[in-house]
Coordinates of C-alpha atoms and ligand atoms in Angstrom, one line a residue:
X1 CA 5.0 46.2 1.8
X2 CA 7.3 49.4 1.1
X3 CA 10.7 47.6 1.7
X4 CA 11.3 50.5 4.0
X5 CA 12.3 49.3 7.6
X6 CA 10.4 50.0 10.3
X7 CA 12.0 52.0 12.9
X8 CA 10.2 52.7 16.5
X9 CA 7.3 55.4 17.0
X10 CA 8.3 57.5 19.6
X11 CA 5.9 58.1 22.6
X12 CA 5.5 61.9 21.7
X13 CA 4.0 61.0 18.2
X14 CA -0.1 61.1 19.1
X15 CA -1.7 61.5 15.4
X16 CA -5.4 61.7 17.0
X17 CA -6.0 65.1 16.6
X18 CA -3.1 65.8 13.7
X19 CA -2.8 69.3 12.1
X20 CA -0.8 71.0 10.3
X21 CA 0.8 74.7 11.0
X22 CA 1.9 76.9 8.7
X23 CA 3.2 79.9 10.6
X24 CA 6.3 82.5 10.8
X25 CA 6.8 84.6 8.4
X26 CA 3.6 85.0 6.8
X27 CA 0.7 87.0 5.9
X28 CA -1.9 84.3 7.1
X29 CA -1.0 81.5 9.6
X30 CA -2.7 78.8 8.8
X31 CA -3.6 75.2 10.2
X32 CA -4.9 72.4 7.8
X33 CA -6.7 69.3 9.0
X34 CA -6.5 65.9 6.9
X35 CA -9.8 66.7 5.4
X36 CA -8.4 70.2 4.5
X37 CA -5.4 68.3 2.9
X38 CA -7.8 65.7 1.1
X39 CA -9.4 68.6 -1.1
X40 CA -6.2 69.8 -2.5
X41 CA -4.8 68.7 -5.8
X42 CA -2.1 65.7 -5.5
X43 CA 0.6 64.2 -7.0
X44 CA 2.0 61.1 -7.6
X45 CA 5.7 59.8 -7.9
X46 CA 7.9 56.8 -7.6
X47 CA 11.2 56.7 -5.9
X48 CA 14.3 55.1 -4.5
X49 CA 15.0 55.8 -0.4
X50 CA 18.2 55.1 0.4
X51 CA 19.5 55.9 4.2
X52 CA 23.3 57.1 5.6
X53 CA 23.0 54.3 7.4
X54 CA 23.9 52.3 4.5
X55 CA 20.3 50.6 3.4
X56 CA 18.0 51.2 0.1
X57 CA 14.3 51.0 0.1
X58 CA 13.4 50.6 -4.1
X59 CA 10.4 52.1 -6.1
X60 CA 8.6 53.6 -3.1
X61 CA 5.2 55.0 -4.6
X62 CA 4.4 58.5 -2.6
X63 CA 1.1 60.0 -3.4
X64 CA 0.5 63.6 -1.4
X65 CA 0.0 67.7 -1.4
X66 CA 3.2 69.8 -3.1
X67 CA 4.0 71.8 -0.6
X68 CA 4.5 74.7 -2.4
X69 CA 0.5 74.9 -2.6
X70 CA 0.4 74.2 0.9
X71 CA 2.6 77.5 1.5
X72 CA 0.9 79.6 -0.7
X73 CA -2.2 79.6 1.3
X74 CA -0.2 81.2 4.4
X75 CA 0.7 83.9 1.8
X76 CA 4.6 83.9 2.6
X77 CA 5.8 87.3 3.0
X78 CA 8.6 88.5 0.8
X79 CA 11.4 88.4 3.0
X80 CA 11.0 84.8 3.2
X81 CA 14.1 82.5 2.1
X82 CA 14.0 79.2 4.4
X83 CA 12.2 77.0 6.2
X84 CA 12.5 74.8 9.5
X85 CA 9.9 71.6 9.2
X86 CA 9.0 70.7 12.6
X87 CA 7.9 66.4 13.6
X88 CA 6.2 65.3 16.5
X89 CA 8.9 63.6 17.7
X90 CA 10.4 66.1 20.1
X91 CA 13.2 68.7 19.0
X92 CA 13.2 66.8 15.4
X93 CA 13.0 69.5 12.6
X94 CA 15.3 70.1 9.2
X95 CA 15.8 73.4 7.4
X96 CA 15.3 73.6 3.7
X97 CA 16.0 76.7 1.2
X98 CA 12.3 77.8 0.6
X99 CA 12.7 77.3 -3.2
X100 CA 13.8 73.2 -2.7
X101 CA 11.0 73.0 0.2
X102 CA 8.0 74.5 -2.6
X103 CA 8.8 71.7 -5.1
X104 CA 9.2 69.0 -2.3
X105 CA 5.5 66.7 -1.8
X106 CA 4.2 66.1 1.9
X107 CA 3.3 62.8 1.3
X108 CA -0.3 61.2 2.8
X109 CA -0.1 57.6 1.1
X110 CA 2.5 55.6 0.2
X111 CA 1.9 52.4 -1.8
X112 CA -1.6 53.7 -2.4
X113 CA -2.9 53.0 1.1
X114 CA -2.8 55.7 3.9
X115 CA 0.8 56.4 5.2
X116 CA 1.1 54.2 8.2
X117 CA 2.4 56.3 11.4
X118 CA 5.6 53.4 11.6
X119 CA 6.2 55.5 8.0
X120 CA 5.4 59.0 9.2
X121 CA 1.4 59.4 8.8
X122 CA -0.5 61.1 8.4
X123 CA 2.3 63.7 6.7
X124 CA 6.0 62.9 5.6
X125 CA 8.1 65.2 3.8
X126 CA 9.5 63.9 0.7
X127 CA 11.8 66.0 -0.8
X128 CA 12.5 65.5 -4.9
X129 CA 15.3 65.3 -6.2
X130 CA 18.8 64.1 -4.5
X131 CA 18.4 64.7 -1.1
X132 CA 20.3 63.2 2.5
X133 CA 17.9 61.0 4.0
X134 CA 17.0 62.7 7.1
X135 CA 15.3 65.2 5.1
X136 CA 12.5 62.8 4.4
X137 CA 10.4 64.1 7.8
X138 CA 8.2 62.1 9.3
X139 CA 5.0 63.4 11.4
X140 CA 5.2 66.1 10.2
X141 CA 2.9 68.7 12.2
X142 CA 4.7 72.6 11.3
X143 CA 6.4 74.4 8.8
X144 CA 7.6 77.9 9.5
X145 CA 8.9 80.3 7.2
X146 CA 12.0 82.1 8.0
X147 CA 14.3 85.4 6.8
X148 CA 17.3 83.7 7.7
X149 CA 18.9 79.9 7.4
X150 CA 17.3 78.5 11.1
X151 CA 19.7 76.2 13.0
X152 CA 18.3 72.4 12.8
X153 CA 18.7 69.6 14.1
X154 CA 17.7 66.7 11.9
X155 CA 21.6 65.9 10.5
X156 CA 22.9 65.8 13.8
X157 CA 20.0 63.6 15.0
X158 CA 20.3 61.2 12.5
X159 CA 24.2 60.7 12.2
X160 CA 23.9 60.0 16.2
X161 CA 22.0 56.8 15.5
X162 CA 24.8 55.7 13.2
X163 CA 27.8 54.5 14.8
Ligands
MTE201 N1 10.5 63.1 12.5 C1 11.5 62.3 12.1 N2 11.6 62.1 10.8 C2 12.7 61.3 10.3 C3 13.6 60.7 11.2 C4 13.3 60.9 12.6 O1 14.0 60.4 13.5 N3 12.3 61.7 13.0 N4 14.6 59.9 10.8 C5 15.0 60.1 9.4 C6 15.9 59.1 8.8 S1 17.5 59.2 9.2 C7 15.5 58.1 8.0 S2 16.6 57.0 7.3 C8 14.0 57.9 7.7 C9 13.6 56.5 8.1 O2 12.3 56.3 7.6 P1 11.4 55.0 8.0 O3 11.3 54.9 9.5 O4 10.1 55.1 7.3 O5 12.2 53.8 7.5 O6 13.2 58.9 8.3 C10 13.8 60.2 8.4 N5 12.8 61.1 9.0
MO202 MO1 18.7 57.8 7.8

């Protein structure tokens, strides 16, 4: 298996009828379905996970959609600098600098099989690069482009599990 632990699924994660919104501040809102996401080009890359909480998951193989394609079909409107990725589980959502959040991959397998919903199915971010580990998102179901930095609260949700 991954090596990554297996945390719980909260009750507000239902990945029956999953899509993904593209929204904000935009030309063309979109929503993409997993068959939508199955007919764009992917890309496949290997890396180390490694937690605040003090644990390392080695040579995780992500396979998935760059975002920055994902993005591009909402036709992001100029005045566009930042992002705020939205989960399924409740107020959970992390804001990235649009330029880091194009190059990052929302991952749909890991390992080569589907991405199990324990890991995040049917969409994880996974940011490239160095990166704090609550910026990995799981069930992922909206990304909304923004003018200005939006307040998140990802950082502060993680670092209250750790004690
Ligand atoms: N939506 C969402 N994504 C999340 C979190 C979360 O609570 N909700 N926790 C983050 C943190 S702090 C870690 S370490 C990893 C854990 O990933 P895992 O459950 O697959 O081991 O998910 C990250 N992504
Ligand atoms: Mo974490």
């Amino acid at each position: 298996m991954s090596g990554l632990p297996e945390h719980a699924v909260p009750d507000e994660v239902d990945t029956d009828d999953w899509r993904l919104a593209v929204r904000g501040s935009v030309g063309q809102p979109r929503t993409f379905d997993a068959a939508d996401l199955a007919d764009l080009p992917t890309e496949t890359f290997s890396a180390d996970f490694d937690c605040e909480a003090g644990w390392v998951a080695e040579g995780l193989s992500w396979r998935g959609v760059r975002v920055g394609d994902l993005l591009a079909r909402a036709e992001p409107s100029p005045e566009s600098r930042f992002a705020l990725v939205h989960a399924m589980d409740g107020d959970y959502a992390c804001a990235f600098p649009l330029d880091r959040l194009e190059s990052a991959v929302l991952a749909l397998e890991l390992d080569g099989e589907p991405l199990p919903v324990a890991h995040g199915g049917p969409a994880r971010l996974v940011p490239t690069g160095d990166g704090d580990c609550w910026e990995s998102v799981k069930w992922v179901d909206a990304i909304e482009l923004t003018a200005d930095r939006p307040d998140d609260t990802a950082r502060e949700i993680a670092l209250g599990r750790i004690d």
